[in-house]
Each structure stands twice: as C-alpha cells, then as structure tokens.
C-alpha cells in the first residue's frame, strides 16, 4: 500500500519498458549517478577553467579509454578512396586536393591531434576550442575561409531510458570537410554508404553538399526519437486514465524532463541551420542552400512536435491532479455515507443501553421492535437522501 | 459508483455524440489503436529513412489498395475539357497548352507516376519529395519556374470524433496547376462545379486564380470544423456546470488535444498563404494576390478562434478542479455535522451505560428525562452553531 | 444546501444584477440557446459556403424581418441635407457631388441593395462581400480608390448580461462615406447631431474626417462597457472575500468569457486603426491622421484594460481555490477536534459498560468519580494540545 | 476561529502596517468606496462622452474645491524670476522670452484657463484635450512646434496602502515648458531647488534639459515606492512561512493587484521616454538625449523589478496553496490516527457489552484482563504501524 | 510532528548543505536581515535621491570600512609593470602611455577618488555616476571616446546559500582600461596571471582584448555557480520523490528565488555583450569582436540554462502538490476503511447492548455465536469490497 510502489501490471507493449525503466531510476533502484547524469545534460559544463586563455584544446566531455579513430574519405565523381589513418599527418595532403576530402575524427581526448589539425588547416583557435569543449549550444560560426557548425547528436539510451546528447562538429573548407564526434558512432554510415555507391548524386557535388547530407542524417535521427517519445506519452496517458498511480506521475515528470533536454538541444539548431541556408559565404553554393532549407524545415517540424508533446505532458499533470482530487472526493463520500448512517443509530442504541432505573420504555413489549423499525426507517431515509443528492 | 463510469444521461443534442464517442475511445471501449492514431497525428513521421538520398518519391502515409486516379481539366473562357486518365503520359500535352490545365492526382503510392510527372514538368526533386512524404508543415516553396504549396486538409471523423489531417500539395506553373491528394476527396468539387458552369469569373482567369480558388475551398472547410468544435465545447461546459463527472473532464481533455492537432496543422499555413499573397514571382498576378489576402485573413481568423477555444477549454479544466474541491468541502461538512452532533451524545449515553455499582444518578427518577433533555439541548446548540457558521 | 443554489443575499447595488443574470444563464434557468449564443460569438461563422465563388453578397448574420433603412446626409460648411431613402437609386447622385455625402444603410439582408451600391460606387467585389458576411475580424483594406474598414460594434445586453458584437462597415471614397450596420442603432447619433449643429468643425472638413468621427464614436462606447465590466469585477471580488459560494465562481467564469469575447473583437482593431492613421492613401489627409492616432491610442488603452481585467479575473479563480482549500481545512479541524476528544472517551465508557463478571473496579465506591475525573482530564489535555497547535 | 479574522500578532515592523491596512480594506472594515477606487485605477475612465467633438477641455478626474495654482519660473544662467500668478494672461510674455520659462499649473478643473493657455501657445486642440482628460497611458506626441509628454505620477497612500496614480503633462516648446498636475504636489520641488541655487548646471541649459530633470524626478520616485513594495513582499513571505493564515493570502492578493496597477502605469512610459531620447525634433538637443537615455534605463529597471515582484507574489500564492494542502494532510493524519486506534477497540468493548444470556467468556475470571491486554496490544500495534509509515 | 521541522536525514552529499542552510534562513533560525538581503537584491536601490542633480558620485552600495585599493598594471609585449598606488594621481601618466594601462579600483566609497579619475580621463559625468551607483542593470554605453560596460559579478555565498550580486564597471579608453569593484575580489586574478606570464597572446594585444579577457573571466564564473544550482536541484528532486516534506518545498522555493535573482542579473548582459561584439566604435578591433562573440554565446548559454532550471523548479512545485494530494488520499483511504468496517459493527453490538426487557434473541443459545459470525461476515465482505475497488 506504499504510495510509490512499482505497479507494472496493466498496459503492455514496447513502450511500456520506457516507463518502467524511468521508474526504476526515479525510485532509486538504479544507481544515483544516473539521475545526476540527467541533470548534467541540462546544466552545461563550463567551457574552460575561468581565466585560462582562449583556444585551449582540452576535451570537456567524459574521457574514454578508447583510441582516437581517424578516417579519411576522398572522392570525386569517378573515384573514391577510403582509409583509416594512424596519425593526422597522413591526412595532410587532402588540403589542396581537387577532389572532395572528408576527415572524420572519433574521440576528442587527444589535444595533440586537434592541434595538428588546427595548424594544418589554418583554423581559428576559437573554432578549435569549440570542437574540444563539447556541451555547447548548436551554432554556426563563419570564419571566412571555413565554416564551423556544431550539432547536437541525440541518441536514446534504452537501458536508462534517457536522451544522450553528444556534440558533433562540422568544419567546411573549400574542398574538404572535417567532422568530429566524441565517440565512435554510426550516424554517418548511411552517408558513407551513399558515397560508396557510385551512382549517387552526392559524388558529383562539392564539399558543401556533403555537409548538407551529414546535417540531414543527424536531423533525421530526431524523428525516430520523437516517435519513441510519442509512444511513451501515449502509453502514459492510457495509464493515467485507467489507473492513475503515483508511478505514472513520476513517469510523466521524467518525460517532461527528457523533453526539456530535447528542446534545449534542438532549439538553437534552428538558427544555425537557418544561417547555413542563408549564408553568403562563397563556400556554400546556392544549389546546396535549397537543400539546406529542407533541413531547416525539418528542424522546425521537430521543434514544433517537441513543444506539442510538452503541452500534452502538461495536460497530463493537470489530469492527474484532478483525478486524485476526484478520487479523494469518492473516498470521502463512502466515509460520510457510512458515518452518517451508523453514528446516529449507534447513539440511539446507546441511549437504550443506559442503566437508569426509571426508563419506562424499556418495559414495553413493543418497544424493541419499535426502536428497530425506527432505526431501519432512519437509515433508509438517510440512504434516500444521499441517493437524491447523487452521492450513490 | 466507479469514478469513471460512462454516464450518458442528461444533456441531449447533436454534439452530445461527440463527447460520448470521445469517452468510448478514452475509456478503452474502442480499440486501442485509435488512441495511437491520435498521437500519430502529433508526432510527425520521419520524412525519409535516415541517410537515404534526398528526392526519394516514397509515399510516407498509410498505403491504400485503391488505384491512383488522375483527372485532367483544361479550360479557357470559351471551352472546358474534362478527362479521367489512365496514365500520366496522356496528360503531357498540357504543359505547353495556352489554356489553363489542371491535373489532379488522388493517391500517392505509385512512385512511378510521381516520377513521370516530375520529369515531364521539370520539377525540382525536393519539391516532388515533399509531395510524396506527407505529414509536413504547411509551406510555400518558390522554385522560380513553379511554386509549391502544401496545405493541411482537415476533416472531422464522426465515428472516432477526431480530426483527420491529410496533406494537399499544389504546384503552380505558368499555365498549369498540379494537385495531389492522399485519397479521393470531395474538397475540390465545388471549384470543379464553378469551372463547369461557363459563366463563372474563374474561367477567364489564369492558373494562379485557380490556385486561389482551391486554397479558398480548403480554408472554408476549417470554419465548419470549428463550428463542430464550438458545439462540443458548449455542450461540455453545460455538463460541467450541471453535473461535473470525470467523463466530462476526459471529454475536455480530448477536446484540448484535438485543438492541439488543429493548431499545429493550421498555424504554419498563415505564413504559407501570406507568402503567396506577397510573392514577387511572375507566376502570380497582383489581381489574384488581392484575393489571396482574403484567404490570409480567413486563416488568421481560424487561428484566432482555435486559440480562443483553447483558452475556453483551459478555463473548463480549472472550473472542474474548483468544482471538485467545492464538492469535497460539501461532503466534509455533512460528515463533520453528523459526527460533531452524535459522537458527543453517544459518549454521554456510554457514560450512563457503565456498570459501576455506585452511580447515584441512575436511581433518580428525573435523571433519565434530564439526560434526554440535556442531549437534545446539546444537539440543538451544535446545530445552531453550524447554522451560524453557514455550514447548513 | 445544494452546492450551486442561487444565493442573492449580501452585497447589493447596480452591478449585482450582472452576476445574478449571469447565474441564471449558467444555472440553466434561462433558455439554453442563450449559452449557445455566447459560444456563437467566439466561433466565427463561415464567411460563405465552401467553394462558392467570391463576391457573394449573402448576409451571414441573424436575419431580421425589419426593412432595410437607408439614410442620406449631404453637407458642406454652409448647408446640410438629410433624407430617408426608399431605394438606393435616389442616392446615386452623391457620387460626384462636391459636398460630402454620407449614406448609412441599416440592415444587410437584401443582396439587391448591396449589389446596386457596389455597382454604382465601383467597389471591389471582395469589399462588398466583406460588408455582407459579418462576423469578421476588424480590418482595413485599401482598394486605392476606396478604403474599407470594418469595426466591431459592441453593446452590453442587460438582460442576458452578455456582450453583443455587431459588425460595422465603413467605406471611404473621395467625397463620400458609406456605412453599414446590421440593425438600426444609435451609435452614430452623436455624430449626426454634431453635423446638424452648424458650428461644428466637422462640417468644414472632408469625408476622411467623418470616418474619424465615426470611429471615435464607436471606440468611445468601449469605455462605457469597460466600466460596467469593472463594476462587475469589483462586486465579484467583494463577494469572493466575504462569502465564496460556487455561484461567485460561475460569475467569475462568465466574466472571463465575456472578456475573451471583448478581447477577440477589439484586438485586431488596433492594427486596423493604426493602418488608417499611417496609410499613404490620398483619401486621408495628414490632418485627419493626427486625429486617427488619438483613436489608436484609445484602442490600445482599451486592450490594456481588458488584459488587466483578465489578469484580475484569473487571480480571482486562484483566490477561490485557495479559499475553498482553506475552508475544507477548517471543517476538517472541527471534525478532528470532536472525534479526537470524544472517541477515546467513548471507548473508556465502553470498557466499563462491558458485562464481565469479574471487573473489580466496578465495585469500588470511588471508581465512578475517578473515571469521570480521568475523562475530564483526558478531554482537557486534548483541548490544550490542539490549542497549542493553534487549531482552535 | 473565523477563517478571515484579522490576526496582527507575530512579525512586527514598518511594513506590517501595509498588510493590516490592506486587510482592513479587504475585510470590509473600511468604507467600500475604497475598494471601488482600487478598481477605478485599472479601468480607465472614458476620455470624453461618446460623440462629443474632439478638443473638449473638460477635466475627467475627481474634481476638487481647491483653486487652480499657477506658478511661473523664468531663468537663464544669470537670473531667476519666480512668481505665483493669479491669471494666465500674466504669463503670456514668456512665450517669446529668450530665457527659459516654466509655467506650472496645479489643478485642471477650470477649462477657461486651459483654453487661454492653448490659444496663447498655439497648441493643438487634441494636445490640450489630453492634458484635461487625465487617466491616459503615458505617451509622447510630437506636434512639430511642441512636444507633449504625459507621465504617471505615482504616490503611495499610507492610510489605504494603495498606489495613487496622477497624470502629469509636460509640454516642451522652443524656450518654455508647461507642466500640469491634477493636485498641488511636491514632486517638482527638488528641481525647483536646483534652479534656485545658482551654481547648478541646469540653469545654463535649455528648456529640453528642464524636461529631462522633471522626468528624472518623477522616475526617481518610483524607486522609493518599489522599496516599500519590496518590504511588504518580504514581510508577507515571512508570515506565509511562519503562520499561513487567510489574511496573508488576502495581503498577497492585494499586493498583486497594486503591482498590476504599477505595471499598467509604468509600462507605456518605456516607449514614451524612449521616443524622447531618440526624437529627431529640433526641440531636443543631442546632449540632453544622452541624459534622457539614462532615464530610459531607469524606467526599464523599474519595469524589470515590478515583473520580478509579480513573479515572487505568484510564487507566494502557490506556496500558500501547497501549505494549506499540507496542513490538511496533517490534520487528516491526526484524525485517522485517533479513529483507527479507538474505533476498533470501542467495537470490542461493545461486543462484551451485549446482553446475551449465553456468553461464556463473561464468566471467566481471566477474561477481563485478557480483553484489556488484547486491546492494549491492538492499539500498540496500530501505533507501531503508523510510526513505520512515518505518520507520526 | 511540526509541519515545518527541519529533517536532515536521508540523502547526503555536498549539495545537501545548500538546502539545509536555505531552510535555516527560511525557518527563521538565521537572523532575519538575511531574508531582507535576499529581497534587497531583487528590488534595486534608487540610483540617487529624487531630484538631486545627475552626476553625483555617491556610492549606493553597503559601505565598508576597508580602504580603497588601487592597482595599476602597465604592459606591452615586452614589459609589464605592476604597482599598488596610494593615490590616484600616481596613475595619471598612464593616460597617454603607448603601452596598455589597466587601473583597477577596489572600493567605491570615496567620491573624491572617483572624481579625480573622472576629471583626469575626461569621462562623462553620467558614466561616472553609473560606476558609483551600483545595483544597475548590465549595460554598455558608448561615449565615443570611451565605452562603459557594467557587469554583474555573481558569487555564491556558502553560509547563507544565496547569490551575492556585485557590480563590476569596465571603462575602455584608447589605450587604457579602468575597472571598478565594490570589494576586493579575486575574479580578475587569472587574467592578471596570464598577463604576468610573458608568453600569453594577451600581452601583444590592445586594451580592447583586455576588456574581452575580463568579461570572459566574469562569465566563466557563472558556469560554476550554475553547476552548484544544478546539484542543489538534483538533490531536491531526489528528496521530493523519496520523502516530500514541507522543508523540501521551502528549499524549492528558495531555489526558485535565487534563480530569479540570477536571471534578473544576467538577462540584460546578453544585450550589453552583444552590443560590444557589434559596436562600430574605433576603440574595439574586429579581431577582438570575434572573441567577444564567443563570450556572447556563453552568456546565451547561461541564460538558457537558468531558464531550464526554472522550468525544472516549477515542475518540482507541481510534483509536490500532486504528491501531497496523493498522500491525503492515502490517509483518507485508511480512515474510511477503518470507519466503514467498525462503525456498522459497533452499531450491531450497541443494539444487543440495549436493556429492553423483551428482546427474545438475547435468550437464544445460538444468538451470540450467530451475531459474531454475522459480524465477521460483514467485516469480511467490506474488506473484499475495498479490495475490489483497489483501495487496499
């Protein structure tokens, strides 16, 4: 009868695991640092130590033991060369290569590698600091000879049922694209696939089109996560109506917070992608900007949906409160009914249980049946009164 | 006495079926996928698989078995030719025809047809992708030699009492208009009627005026749906005041969500129609833009009304909560009244029911009437006290 | 003791009739269509049947049996001619007359009359459609050779205590003004009075100044209605503090909704009047625009006040909820007090009412007074405890 | 034990009189027109009777018996002349005087005086109407040869603890400033002082600088009123935490409303002062505009603070509601505790109080102590259970 | 069992001291002026006495006994000279020095020093008044030959667990920077460190870069404070879920208010830093503006996070209210259960405790066991009923 026990009976389905996992986290069954992580995604980490000079290349994310993985992909309409590099220097020729070169770096914890890249491609030191100090707002910075774009890469962590936010950095130069991820990921795989298959349009276009394709792949991910959120919201609403337990409320609260994380991550992207699609930089062709506008539309659609889901979750909280108030009212009615009928009757019984010597009624033969009849009548009229007032 | 039992007595009328159907859905009497569909309209589907190249012509809506229906309508002030085509190629001549040609396609699930149309009319591949991947925000895209406009076509599904959102796509070229619907619908019938009756102004105007007429027909539909929402809101408020049951609250919640769907669909239309009425494209004449401004006004009016209805529905939720709180208070008063009067009296009766041997009062002749009188007085003064405090 | 019974005792005064009438409507004592009308003012009627061609002159308001009344008023600084016309054709000369001509039409249900006017003055068909299809947002449309302005004419219906919204249409031409009202009204009477009295400035100014004077007369009406709302709000707040009954809450809810109607009507007027005061049309002189800015200021002031009243009404709802919660708390305290004191005592009495044969206490002489003393002490210490916790 | 009795024990201090006075008003101890006045400041009075011609000079405020007081102050860097005038005509020479002339009029109820001033200084009739019809939004109107500025002069009425709003009108001409107040006030005294002391910078600057100094004096007053509001808010929050009575809630509500009045008055000032600091009128020098920008900053700061105080007051209402809910919960726990322990025990006692002839237990010697022991054990285990659930 | 007693059991950790200290303040254990200070940071102090002439250099903050500390730092790429000055005059040579000079003043309570600085550097009198009258909004004022920038310096006071807001003023001239702090602080130490270490980029850049470095140091501090807020929020949410006591609510309320202070301080900074990064003043080089844009991004990130934390805290309040409502419901159920089972049974016992002479049942041998059995059955069926309704 604990108010916060974990009830898992009832509605079944894929999404139901969402709520259960969420409840485990919230009920403290799961290790507390998980909750901490939830909060950590909202409060952004300081970009660098107060007062240190700008341009530091210290990675501010969670350091991992894995090696840094560097992959180079050079292509034009005819040919494609793919290579895994052991050091950055091998990639250096691409700078002046006429075909498009794409250098992808997975892992940011080696400042030396970042410094080499920065120096070779002549990148602004603030740009490279933004790559290393992850946890920033999505943004586009135009440094004339290169464009920096940071995107939140979202993924849905099935075990803890929380959003994971990773920062992707894209740098667009005249004929090359640099991409940086915190961990080895698969979000760019479909683009890589399209590059490998020779017949794709993508091979015959420039580096700016590659940036578009990468942005598009990231944004498309959002829709899948939204679908999972939508499923969870649906399932919670079903529960709320059928059996509003405190767990459901905690689930709604968890959902609200994850949506807060989602919104906070995606909101600034609107501006960044919009800037890309309107930039007057010579690095981006007008033909590509038409495609970028499409991504922009999708980002707006994602934001719209997140806001709508937030509205829905708000409505659920209100529904829960009204529902609890209504139930308390029901409980009260039962209590009042029982008490109102039997307390007066008990009083009457008490009166005739008194031990006074001179209580003439006690000796009348018909007194007992009369009192019983009176009690029945009194109880009945009480019932009738409550019926009339629609309490029962 | 179940808190969520389905009461259908009371207020009668056309709109009352709305709430009942809504309640059936919400009470789970109706198959659960209906609820799922409600949510599906809020969370937009991904436009295409992550990473697939842009320009794919895969229909993203619910596939239907029905054939694609293609209708061609060519007209100028003098003549009108109407034809149902079996393949797109038959329509191809219209491209250069001097009279206005209107090609309407019902059903988007055959990518081959879409590709043929795209290639023949020289449409941008993103444009045609937007036609096929339904579930997008309303928008206007200006591709110099053609204008793409997507509109949400709303219809009110009487059985499930929910809004259905379908995407209409309009493409305006120099002397032709292409329209795409997901299913065979009747929204354009009145326009077709006007075209057939030779005396209408519409026959002597260009393709842009046809686009205006089609937009106008779609937007006019919204008003009828608004009226149905208004009726439902009215009826619910009546119930809320006369007999606030949990069902009514669920009905209000359902109404709120349908309004959320409505707003989400229509909100971006404001911008799209506004862009049409201000565009500097040579495809749209200034005379037509005067008419388009009229449609723009209507869209704003629809949005205003949706927002007002949302405000009303919000007020209803608050009213319900206050009302439940008030009723609990009433119930409490009855309980307190009964308990406060009879519990002390029962105590007194209990005292004289004790079996002590030396209770001198018990032997006095006047003791019993005296105690009875005292009890009456005590009960009466309690009543008087509660009366004074306006509890009864 | 019905929770929604109609209590009219207490606060007296002129405004008190407001709430009472509102309650009658809301309690269902008044015919239900009145509530329907309340909603009808929020959900605007469809402008015309879906798909009918634009330019239809069908009146969309509530048709009345009364005749259409046409009044002509021609004036310049020297002379004034006033005439009631039986047909529009008599008015036609005014079109080219050098003095200012003002044609006022009360009643819009005769499309023939509207058509004649449209054709004679060469008005755009959409303009005339806007005149006939009432229930539109306030707006200004500039058709180069004429300016169309629609204004909401508000009046406060004393019996049902609701706002009535009527659409006024003003059309300004080079030397004439056309005005259209749905019913015969008196809002323009003061302007007519000023025209008749030869010494007014208004006689020596052009048609644009007449439009200003008419707008000003309409907007001034709003202030009087605001005052009535303010009185009602005041009275309700007084009631809420002195005696918060559910009726007051319904009254607050009614007030909120009427304010919603008010805001929805007046809000777009701001833009319309602003457009008039900034228009570059040659029909409006700069001197008149100075005056129009004054009207604009007044409209903003009205909107400000409506918003503030809405804030106040919101605060009242919260106050009511807190107040009910507080009262429930008070009731609970009384119940708990009575129960906590007498239930334990009754138990003690019950113990000594048991019929065991071996209860030695029962035979002690001092047992009865001892138990009575103990009961008194127990009850007293309970009281002291509650006193200490500030429950009494 | 009345829920709304006036408790003044507890927190003491200067601000405590605020709440008490507020409560007197709200409890109806003070004459009802005071409440009416509170509302009167929100609902602005109609500027003039509907339909009267513009330019009327009828004072719309509360008429007072006092005489109109006219003070003239002429100065340049060298000399200063101060004079109390009995009629306006004496002031007329100042119009063309090369030194700066400042004419201050206290009292607006004599239309004749206003008319004389208007005619002499050649002011627009709408300008002078705005002076007379007080209760307007703060605004700046630029009439080329003069600038009109209306400011809300706020003062804090200690007895009724409400804000008083008075309209100040400032008119700036080439070398003169006209100021109008509804009543004799002291807000301009410090400026007058600075003018009198010959060494102030103010004497060597033009009329525009005088306007700046006057605005600055008015805005500085706001800060002092804000401090009083801040003190009141603090004190209320202290009460809310230590002893949340309904009076405190009423006090919070009163505070909210006064803040509403404050905001409504000051909000439009931002725009008006901003317009002054950016105006391109030749009447205002750029040097003065630097100072005006300073006033503009202060106005923004005032608005910021009012908004923050409103947020705080909102938080207080929520805190109160939660606190009442919590207290009800506490009360319920006590009741449930008492009832759950003693009602079952009383039942047991009742059983052995029955008068059946064949109840073998009654005759056992150990029965009475056994039952007593059982009762003790039952009560004890109840207590232990509630302890475990943290109810006690 | 006091509703507001201080429970500190449960969750442990660094942040837990936050809430405890907050509760001490709120429970009145700490001296009341601390609460007053909380409010004092929201309601800004009047900038100067109403009516005093502008340009007064009176310090409006809390005066401290400490001396004013003046430090001078002159540097160029080659050399750096650091000096603690006893009077301002010693610093005067820096005005025309070609290397960059940085004069830092800690303590503003000596108007004489401020006046000397103002006169020597030829600063506008309003500028210097803004330095002295602390408690202003963050802002940037461009006085052509110098730029004034005020920043809120936030620090987190561990003992009272409140934000301290101090005003920093930065003045940028052609080759010098003046900084003013209310108290001796350490926020600029890291910048000083970087200047001392000869190899930093900072030494070879101009005065504008120094301003950037100082702004950056201040803004970086915000992130650390945000982290502390985030920890506190996390810990509170944990408590709210595990054991929602009124203390937690007070803690949430305290957190909300501190966030209000935070937002109010930082919000205007966005505009000020934005103005710096876009200014066209010749004092700021374009290269520095690139860096300033970085600070601008950080400020936006801080504001975003504050807003998100406010959303979270709001959600917590709602969660608390729902949770209390739920617990009341639980308590009610227990009460109703006990009462509903035992009150009817007690009545039955009461009936057979009546002393009527003719109660035939009393004499039947099987009557007592029959009644007991009936009681058991009644109680059992009650339990079954409640079980079915899921109350237990």
Tab-separated table of N, CA, C and O in Angstrom, chain A residues 280-311:
chain	number	residue	atom	x	y	z
A	280	UNK	N	26.081	33.964	-47.019
A	280	UNK	CA	26.576	34.490	-48.289
A	280	UNK	C	28.014	34.063	-48.517
A	280	UNK	O	28.671	34.561	-49.434
A	281	UNK	N	28.483	33.153	-47.699
A	281	UNK	CA	29.842	32.654	-47.857
A	281	UNK	C	29.984	31.982	-49.219
A	281	UNK	O	29.078	31.307	-49.707
A	282	UNK	N	31.151	32.147	-49.833
A	282	UNK	CA	31.385	31.535	-51.143
A	282	UNK	C	31.565	30.029	-51.019
A	282	UNK	O	31.597	29.313	-52.001
A	283	UNK	N	31.689	29.532	-49.778
A	283	UNK	CA	31.896	28.101	-49.581
A	283	UNK	C	30.633	27.287	-49.843
A	283	UNK	O	30.701	26.074	-50.053
A	284	UNK	N	29.478	27.954	-49.786
A	284	UNK	CA	28.221	27.231	-49.943
A	284	UNK	C	27.528	27.692	-51.223
A	284	UNK	O	27.273	28.878	-51.390
A	285	UNK	N	27.230	26.761	-52.111
A	285	UNK	CA	26.588	27.132	-53.375
A	285	UNK	C	25.087	27.305	-53.172
A	285	UNK	O	24.506	26.747	-52.238
A	286	UNK	N	24.481	28.041	-54.053
A	286	UNK	CA	23.052	28.290	-53.937
A	286	UNK	C	22.251	27.002	-54.082
A	286	UNK	O	21.235	26.807	-53.428
A	287	UNK	N	22.722	26.119	-54.954
A	287	UNK	CA	22.014	24.852	-55.168
A	287	UNK	C	21.960	24.055	-53.868
A	287	UNK	O	20.942	23.452	-53.520
A	288	UNK	N	23.051	24.089	-53.116
A	288	UNK	CA	23.067	23.368	-51.842
A	288	UNK	C	22.148	24.034	-50.830
A	288	UNK	O	21.529	23.368	-49.995
A	289	UNK	N	22.054	25.364	-50.923
A	289	UNK	CA	21.216	26.063	-49.954
A	289	UNK	C	19.748	25.679	-50.082
A	289	UNK	O	19.014	25.662	-49.099
A	290	UNK	N	19.326	25.365	-51.320
A	290	UNK	CA	17.958	24.879	-51.490
A	290	UNK	C	17.751	23.611	-50.662
A	290	UNK	O	16.746	23.457	-49.961
A	291	UNK	N	18.746	22.729	-50.671
A	291	UNK	CA	18.644	21.512	-49.877
A	291	UNK	C	18.697	21.827	-48.381
A	291	UNK	O	17.978	21.240	-47.578
A	292	UNK	N	19.547	22.792	-48.030
A	292	UNK	CA	19.686	23.137	-46.608
A	292	UNK	C	18.366	23.685	-46.063
A	292	UNK	O	18.014	23.458	-44.909
A	293	UNK	N	17.631	24.408	-46.907
A	293	UNK	CA	16.334	24.927	-46.458
A	293	UNK	C	15.407	23.778	-46.074
A	293	UNK	O	14.595	23.908	-45.167
A	294	UNK	N	15.558	22.673	-46.780
A	294	UNK	CA	14.757	21.497	-46.473
A	294	UNK	C	15.074	20.984	-45.063
A	294	UNK	O	14.172	20.670	-44.287
A	295	UNK	N	16.363	20.946	-44.742
A	295	UNK	CA	16.755	20.530	-43.389
A	295	UNK	C	16.194	21.512	-42.364
A	295	UNK	O	15.700	21.123	-41.303
A	296	UNK	N	16.255	22.770	-42.713
A	296	UNK	CA	15.718	23.809	-41.833
A	296	UNK	C	14.250	23.545	-41.520
A	296	UNK	O	13.815	23.602	-40.374
A	297	UNK	N	13.478	23.243	-42.562
A	297	UNK	CA	12.065	22.904	-42.378
A	297	UNK	C	11.910	21.738	-41.403
A	297	UNK	O	11.041	21.742	-40.544
A	298	UNK	N	12.781	20.745	-41.556
A	298	UNK	CA	12.657	19.580	-40.689
A	298	UNK	C	12.954	19.941	-39.237
A	298	UNK	O	12.297	19.455	-38.326
A	299	UNK	N	13.940	20.788	-39.045
A	299	UNK	CA	14.269	21.188	-37.669
A	299	UNK	C	13.069	21.901	-37.034
A	299	UNK	O	12.693	21.625	-35.889
A	300	UNK	N	12.442	22.786	-37.804
A	300	UNK	CA	11.269	23.498	-37.268
A	300	UNK	C	10.177	22.500	-36.911
A	300	UNK	O	9.527	22.596	-35.873
A	301	UNK	N	10.005	21.516	-37.779
A	301	UNK	CA	8.989	20.498	-37.529
A	301	UNK	C	9.299	19.732	-36.241
A	301	UNK	O	8.393	19.439	-35.443
A	302	UNK	N	10.568	19.424	-36.013
A	302	UNK	CA	10.955	18.732	-34.782
A	302	UNK	C	10.625	19.606	-33.569
A	302	UNK	O	10.030	19.140	-32.592
A	303	UNK	N	10.979	20.882	-33.646
A	303	UNK	CA	10.735	21.781	-32.509
A	303	UNK	C	9.238	21.883	-32.236
A	303	UNK	O	8.784	21.793	-31.096
A	304	UNK	N	8.470	22.062	-33.300
A	304	UNK	CA	7.007	22.089	-33.169
A	304	UNK	C	6.502	20.881	-32.403
A	304	UNK	O	5.674	20.990	-31.498
A	305	UNK	N	6.996	19.719	-32.796
A	305	UNK	CA	6.498	18.482	-32.196
A	305	UNK	C	6.917	18.387	-30.740
A	305	UNK	O	6.136	17.958	-29.878
A	306	UNK	N	8.144	18.795	-30.442
A	306	UNK	CA	8.581	18.771	-29.046
A	306	UNK	C	7.684	19.674	-28.210
A	306	UNK	O	7.230	19.298	-27.119
A	307	UNK	N	7.374	20.855	-28.728
A	307	UNK	CA	6.526	21.780	-27.977
A	307	UNK	C	5.139	21.178	-27.759
A	307	UNK	O	4.549	21.290	-26.690
A	308	UNK	N	4.624	20.547	-28.809
A	308	UNK	CA	3.305	19.936	-28.679
A	308	UNK	C	3.330	18.810	-27.649
A	308	UNK	O	2.407	18.682	-26.831
A	309	UNK	N	4.390	18.032	-27.651
A	309	UNK	CA	4.491	16.958	-26.658
A	309	UNK	C	4.581	17.546	-25.253
A	309	UNK	O	4.025	16.988	-24.299
A	310	UNK	N	5.273	18.659	-25.122
A	310	UNK	CA	5.349	19.313	-23.813
A	310	UNK	C	3.958	19.781	-23.359
A	310	UNK	O	3.586	19.629	-22.195
A	311	UNK	N	3.196	20.327	-24.289
A	311	UNK	CA	1.811	20.711	-23.973
A	311	UNK	C	1.018	19.508	-23.494
A	311	UNK	O	0.271	19.575	-22.513
